[in-house]
Structures are given as structure tokens and as C-alpha cells.
């Protein structure tokens, strides 16, 4: 990393060197994204007089790690910033004056979460059910994809990419051509061949492995992709129900039902870890398999004020029981949880994930077999697992945001931190620019637009959901130096 800190015990001359673990100095005491800064910033601060940042936790300003740089006799400041190596590859820092944030004060909608996505400039609508992501929104979308991708890789998933365009023949083999009740986009090409935009890829995975996976010893296998899906659905509530959307769809293949059950539980546990890491409240509800086929399925449903499903869920802290209007036996569910005896409450929810046990439904229809230990043919069992990325984004905002703007789980915000100079001029500007250049991890937004007031900078940072702010005032560059 960078050079070690030069620390003076007496306030006179050079002192011993800090290895970075002590965290002596202004930005050295900032948590998380700034913990590496002691190794990149030289601080001529007496270690016998600890610097105490004013961080008010609990308020939006404090919870975002806003550091107040106002002098007191017992609180010395970072005196100088020494040269540091260039940022690591892949590090991105953004100047407010050089990027379009698409934020708006006037965006409104009947749904508060939809209004927030518009005010924060995350998306722009292109028509009913069609949205484009702005640079800010795309940062969030990519981080969510990365989080999902990490969980699937952790359980042995192999990432693939299948074509969105499918000829009708593969769907006719499975018997699902025309089964989506008008939701599937279909058309003919110039040669008169019928095609569709695939709403899911069970057929595609069977085609992918057919002839390549030959033996029961090649199984189990878990394949997944993250890509666009298209369904001619009735658009509703912004990102909740789209005609074009991003989905993580995974497919598992097995030699028998027991193996399917084992992988199903592994994927289910990965979903639970993912949603818990995203600080989401959710329940797991039994669901119908519908056009997917198979023997069983479950929905992961997040309770929200305005959702797409009617939901009854348990209020007990450690219970995830829930039923929706799409669950078997919905009408017979009373007010007591059958799992723990707790109370069930009624509300609305959003489906953020779905898992299916498909059994041999597709292997039977498309003649997918593997050789068993005796050389006889075994039908392949399958599972299917989906997460909608846009729905996930909407749900996070619906459950976690406040009146000031977006609130994001760790690692999902469009920027890891913002540098907010009280006045972007003179020595403050020099310090802000140097911090901007020398931050060595994460992504940082520098508010360098002189046309913005300090209040506008704070408000825009809050609206975007930037979790940490570094506020630079005159004291950081003009305070008393050690030894003066």
C-alpha cells in the first residue's frame, strides 16, 4: 500500500512510524471503506492526544459516518496529505461536475417506492413495463447481480449464457409452446420460422446438456445465468412487473430425487443467506408450480405496504412461515401459524425468489437420460430457481428507505462514500481533490460543483443513499500544526 504514517509523540520533529493498525489520524478513524487510509495518508498528529471525530449515530447524518471537522483544543486534525501510489486497478472515483445523476425533486407516483426510484435518478421509463437504468441505477443493479452471483458460485454453480431467442421447436418438444397464456413474445422471422423471447430456460438447459452429460456420475450439476427475460405481462408499480427484466435463473440436474432434494436445500439456504445479507424481511411460502410443472415449489416473499401478492405471515422473530393468495390452501389458513403457533398478520408482499422441484417433467418430454450404474437409462431430475433483480432492488427500497432518500445494504449503494467540501475553493479544494485521487478502495463521489450549496450536496448524497460522508471544512487544512 502507501507509505506508513509519520507520527510524533512529542509534537517536535519526526516520530516513530505507524504500521497502519493504530489508526492514528483523521481519516484513519473512519470505519469500513476508509480503514485503509492510514497507509495512504501521512498524519502529523500527536498520538498522546487522540482525535475524536464527532459522529452522531442514529441520525441520518451520523449513521452515514459524517465527520465534523471543527477545531477544539483537544482535537488535532490531519495536518498534511502526503503523496500516495496510484489507485488500484478498477477503482472508480466520480466528480459530480463530470457525471449526470438524473436526480429530480419533482418526480411523483402513487407508489412511494416508484417515486423514489425516479427522484433518485435510478431509472427512466421508456413505456409501459419498459425501464432503462441510468449510470447510478446501473451501479446498484450490477452490485445486486454480483451479490447473487457470489452466492451461486459458493454452492458450486457454473455460470452459462443461453440465447434469448428460441425457435419454437424446442418449446414444442417440452409441450410449453403456447402455455404462457399470452405472456410469451412470439413472432416469425423472414423465413417464416416461429421464434419466441424465452421467458425461462428449462428447455434451453436440456438442449445444452443433451449428449454432453451421459452418465449418472456426471451429476449433480448446477448451471445458472444472469440475463434479460421478456414477458408480455401487465405492467405494474414501476420495477415490480416488467415486460423486460433481469433474472438470475438457475437449473440443477440430478440422477435421482434424493439428489434433487439435497441441491434444492443448498440453493434454498443460499437464498436465505443472500436475503439476510441484504437486510430484507421475508418469509417462505408454498406455491403452485403452474406452467413450470413438477412436484413442489416455494416463493420467497418480502412483506411491503404495496406489493403484488396478498400475504399472511407469522410475526414470530425466528419463523419464516407465510402463505400467499397463490399458495395451496390459502383460503383455509386461519390466524395461527401452523409452524410455531405465533400470530399470522395479513398484508401484501413481493415475490423476490422462487424455487421449483421439477422432477422428470422435462426429461420425460424431451427424452433426457443418463446411463445408470448398470448401463440402463435414467431420467434426469431437475430443479429451477429464480431471482428477479429489479424486484430485489424495488423491495430493498420499499423496506429500508426513508423520507430523505434511498438506504442500501452494505456494498449495494451506488457510491461507497462521498467527499463533501463545505466550500469547493482554495485549500479545501486542494485537499478534496487529493483525497479524491488517493482513495485506494471503493467508489467515491466528490461534490465539486461550485453551483451547489452545502445543503444541496448533503441532500443529494442522502437521496442517492451514499452510506458515508467525509465533510471537509477550513479546519482540516488551516488548523494548528503539531509543534506550532
GROMACS .gro file of C-alpha atoms in nm, residues 6-16 23-26 42-51 74-79 480-484:
model
   36
    6UNK     CA    1   0.488   0.966   1.036
    7UNK     CA    2   0.376   1.013   1.395
    8UNK     CA    3   0.524   1.247   1.652
    9UNK     CA    4   0.492   1.166   2.024
   10UNK     CA    5   0.627   1.498   2.138
   11UNK     CA    6   0.495   1.725   1.868
   12UNK     CA    7   0.850   1.807   1.761
   13UNK     CA    8   1.016   1.653   1.460
   14UNK     CA    9   0.953   1.315   1.304
   15UNK     CA   10   0.821   1.042   1.526
   16UNK     CA   11   0.802   0.667   1.506
   23UNK     CA   12  -0.547   0.417   1.305
   24UNK     CA   13  -0.391   0.745   1.426
   25UNK     CA   14  -0.513   1.039   1.227
   26UNK     CA   15  -0.819   1.196   1.077
   42UNK     CA   16   0.053   1.093   0.630
   43UNK     CA   17  -0.074   1.242   0.957
   44UNK     CA   18   0.148   1.462   1.175
   45UNK     CA   19  -0.079   1.415   1.477
   46UNK     CA   20   0.045   1.361   1.836
   47UNK     CA   21  -0.061   1.012   1.940
   48UNK     CA   22  -0.096   1.117   2.305
   49UNK     CA   23  -0.387   1.344   2.216
   50UNK     CA   24  -0.642   1.121   2.046
   51UNK     CA   25  -0.853   1.277   1.776
   74UNK     CA   26  -0.810   1.865   2.244
   75UNK     CA   27  -0.889   1.752   1.891
   76UNK     CA   28  -0.600   1.794   1.650
   77UNK     CA   29  -0.655   1.745   1.281
   78UNK     CA   30  -0.487   1.574   0.992
   79UNK     CA   31  -0.219   1.827   0.902
  480UNK     CA   32  -0.268   2.438   1.422
  481UNK     CA   33   0.015   2.213   1.309
  482UNK     CA   34   0.199   1.992   1.553
  483UNK     CA   35   0.480   2.188   1.710
  484UNK     CA   36   0.333   2.532   1.631
   0.00000   0.00000   0.00000
